[in-house]
mmCIF file of C-alpha atoms in Angstrom:
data_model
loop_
_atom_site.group_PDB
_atom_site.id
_atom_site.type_symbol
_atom_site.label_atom_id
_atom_site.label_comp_id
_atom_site.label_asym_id
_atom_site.label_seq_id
_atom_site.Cartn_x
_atom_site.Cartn_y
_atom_site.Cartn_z
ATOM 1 C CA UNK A 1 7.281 39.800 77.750
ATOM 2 C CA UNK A 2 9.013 38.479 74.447
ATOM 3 C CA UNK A 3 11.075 35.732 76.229
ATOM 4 C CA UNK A 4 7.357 34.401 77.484
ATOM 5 C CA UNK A 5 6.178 35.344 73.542
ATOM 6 C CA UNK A 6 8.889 32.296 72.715
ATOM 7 C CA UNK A 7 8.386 30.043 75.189
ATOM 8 C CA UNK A 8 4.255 29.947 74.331
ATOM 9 C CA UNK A 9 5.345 29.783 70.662
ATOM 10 C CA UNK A 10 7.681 26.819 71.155
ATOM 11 C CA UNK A 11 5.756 25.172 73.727
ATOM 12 C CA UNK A 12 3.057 23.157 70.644
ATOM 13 C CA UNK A 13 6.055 21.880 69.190
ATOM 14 C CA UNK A 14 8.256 20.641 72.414
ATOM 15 C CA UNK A 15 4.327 18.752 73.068
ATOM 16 C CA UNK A 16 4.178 17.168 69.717
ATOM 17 C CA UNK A 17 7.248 16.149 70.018
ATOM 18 C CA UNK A 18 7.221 14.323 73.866
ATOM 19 C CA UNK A 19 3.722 12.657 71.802
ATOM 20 C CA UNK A 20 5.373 11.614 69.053
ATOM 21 C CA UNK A 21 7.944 10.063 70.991
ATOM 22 C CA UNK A 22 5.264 8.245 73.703
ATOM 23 C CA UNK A 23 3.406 6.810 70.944
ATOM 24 C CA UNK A 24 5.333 6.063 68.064
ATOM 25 C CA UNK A 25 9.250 5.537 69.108
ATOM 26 C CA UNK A 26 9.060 4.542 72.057
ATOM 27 C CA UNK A 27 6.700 1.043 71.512
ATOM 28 C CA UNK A 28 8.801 0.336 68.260
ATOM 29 C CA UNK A 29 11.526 0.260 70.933
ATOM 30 C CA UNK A 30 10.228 -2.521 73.008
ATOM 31 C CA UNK A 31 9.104 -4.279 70.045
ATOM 32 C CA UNK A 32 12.671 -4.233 68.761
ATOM 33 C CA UNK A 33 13.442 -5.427 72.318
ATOM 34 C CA UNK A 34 11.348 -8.284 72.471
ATOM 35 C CA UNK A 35 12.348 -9.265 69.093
ATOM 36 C CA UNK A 36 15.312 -9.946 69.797
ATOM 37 C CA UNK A 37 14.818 -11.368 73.109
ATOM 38 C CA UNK A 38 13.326 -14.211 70.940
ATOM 39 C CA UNK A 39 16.011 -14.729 68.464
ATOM 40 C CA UNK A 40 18.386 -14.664 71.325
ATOM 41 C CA UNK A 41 16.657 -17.496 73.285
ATOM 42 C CA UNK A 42 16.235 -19.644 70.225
ATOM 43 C CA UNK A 43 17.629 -23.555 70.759
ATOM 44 C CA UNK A 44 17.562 -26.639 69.033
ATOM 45 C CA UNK A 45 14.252 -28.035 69.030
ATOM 46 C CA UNK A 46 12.333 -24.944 69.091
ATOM 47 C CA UNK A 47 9.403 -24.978 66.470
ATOM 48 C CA UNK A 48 9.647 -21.727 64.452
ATOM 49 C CA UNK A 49 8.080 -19.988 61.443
ATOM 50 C CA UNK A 50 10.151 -17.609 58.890
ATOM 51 C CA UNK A 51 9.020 -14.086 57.812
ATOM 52 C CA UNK A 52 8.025 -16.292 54.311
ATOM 53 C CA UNK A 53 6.015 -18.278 56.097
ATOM 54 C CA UNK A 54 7.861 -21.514 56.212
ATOM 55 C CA UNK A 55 7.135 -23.540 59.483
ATOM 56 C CA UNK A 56 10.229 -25.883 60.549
ATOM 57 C CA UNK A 57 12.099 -26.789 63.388
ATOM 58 C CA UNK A 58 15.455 -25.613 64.311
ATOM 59 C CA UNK A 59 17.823 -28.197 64.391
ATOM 60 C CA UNK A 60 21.432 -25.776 65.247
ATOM 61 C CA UNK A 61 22.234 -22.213 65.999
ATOM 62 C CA UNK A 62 25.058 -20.951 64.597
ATOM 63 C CA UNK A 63 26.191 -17.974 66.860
ATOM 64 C CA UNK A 64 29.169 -16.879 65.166
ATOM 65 C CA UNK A 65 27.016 -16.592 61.653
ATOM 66 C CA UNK A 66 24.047 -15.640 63.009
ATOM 67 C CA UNK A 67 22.607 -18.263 61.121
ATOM 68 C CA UNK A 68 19.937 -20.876 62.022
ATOM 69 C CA UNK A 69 19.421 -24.296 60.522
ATOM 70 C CA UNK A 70 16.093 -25.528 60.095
ATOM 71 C CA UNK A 71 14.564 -28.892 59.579
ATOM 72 C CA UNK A 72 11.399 -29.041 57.401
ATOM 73 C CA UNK A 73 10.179 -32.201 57.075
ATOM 74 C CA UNK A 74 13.655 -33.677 56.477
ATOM 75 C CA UNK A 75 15.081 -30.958 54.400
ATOM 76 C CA UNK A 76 17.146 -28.637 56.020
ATOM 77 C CA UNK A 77 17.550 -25.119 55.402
ATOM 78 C CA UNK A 78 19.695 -22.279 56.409
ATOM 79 C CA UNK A 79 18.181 -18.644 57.629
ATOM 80 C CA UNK A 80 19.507 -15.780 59.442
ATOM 81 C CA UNK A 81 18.242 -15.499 62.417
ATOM 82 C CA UNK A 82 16.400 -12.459 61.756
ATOM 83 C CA UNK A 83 14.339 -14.466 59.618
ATOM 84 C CA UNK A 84 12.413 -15.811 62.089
ATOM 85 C CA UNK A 85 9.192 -14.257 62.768
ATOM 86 C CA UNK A 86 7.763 -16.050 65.385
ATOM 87 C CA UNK A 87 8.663 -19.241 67.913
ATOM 88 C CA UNK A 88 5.540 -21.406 67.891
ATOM 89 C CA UNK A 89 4.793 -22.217 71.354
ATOM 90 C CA UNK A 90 3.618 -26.103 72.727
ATOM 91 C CA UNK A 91 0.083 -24.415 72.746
ATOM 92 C CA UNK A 92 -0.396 -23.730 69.485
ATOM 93 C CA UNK A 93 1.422 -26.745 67.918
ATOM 94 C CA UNK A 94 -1.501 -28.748 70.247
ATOM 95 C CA UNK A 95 -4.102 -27.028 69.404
ATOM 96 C CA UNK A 96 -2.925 -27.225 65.593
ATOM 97 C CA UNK A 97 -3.181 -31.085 65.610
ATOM 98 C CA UNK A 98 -6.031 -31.040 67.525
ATOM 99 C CA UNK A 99 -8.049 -29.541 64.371
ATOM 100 C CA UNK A 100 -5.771 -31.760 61.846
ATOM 101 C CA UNK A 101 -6.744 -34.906 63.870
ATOM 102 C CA UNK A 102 -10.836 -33.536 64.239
ATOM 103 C CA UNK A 103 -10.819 -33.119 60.081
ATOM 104 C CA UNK A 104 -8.878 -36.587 59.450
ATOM 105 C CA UNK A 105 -11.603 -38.431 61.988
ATOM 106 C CA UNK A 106 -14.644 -37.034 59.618
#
C-alpha cells in the first residue's frame, strides 16, 4: 500500500512536468530551430531587417565570422548574423511599394 501511497503522490508532479515540457520547451525548441534555419540560408541579395529595426540588403556572408554585411541605401554595415530578425520575402517588399507608389500617386 505505501509504494502505491508514492506513486499517487508523485504522479501531479511527473504531469506538470510532461505539460510544462509540451507547452513551453518544447515550441521554444522549434523556434530556435527555425531561427536558425533562416540565418543559415541567408545569401547575397536577400532583403533583411535587424532586431533594431534597420531594413537593408545583404550584400556578403561572412561564414568564418559569422558576420553579415549589409547594404542600406549605399552604406554598408556589419551585423552578426544573429542580428537578423527576419528575411523579408518578394511578397512583402511588393506589397510595400505597392502602398508607397498608391500614397506618391495622390
Amino acid at each position: 500500500m505505501n509504494n502505491l501511497e508514492f506513486i499517487f503522490s508523485i504522479l501531479p508532479f511527473a504531469v506538470i512536468m510532461l505539460l510544462m515540457y509540451f507547452m513551453m520547451i518544447r515550441p521554444q525548441k522549434k523556434a530556435a530551430q527555425k531561427t536558425q534555419s533562416m540565418l543559415d540560408s541567408l545569401k547575397k541579395g536577400d532583403a533583411v531587417v535587424t532586431i533594431g529595426g534597420l531594413h537593408g540588403i545583404v550584400d556578403e556572408v561572412r561564414e568564418a565570422e559569422k558576420t553579415i554585411v549589409l547594404d542600406c541605401e549605399g552604406i554598408y554595415l556589419t551585423f552578426e548574423r544573429r542580428a537578423i530578425s527576419r528575411v523579408k520575402t518578394a511578397d512583402t517588399t511588393t506589397a510595400a511599394s505597392n502602398v508607397n507608389s498608391a500614397d506618391v500617386e495622390k
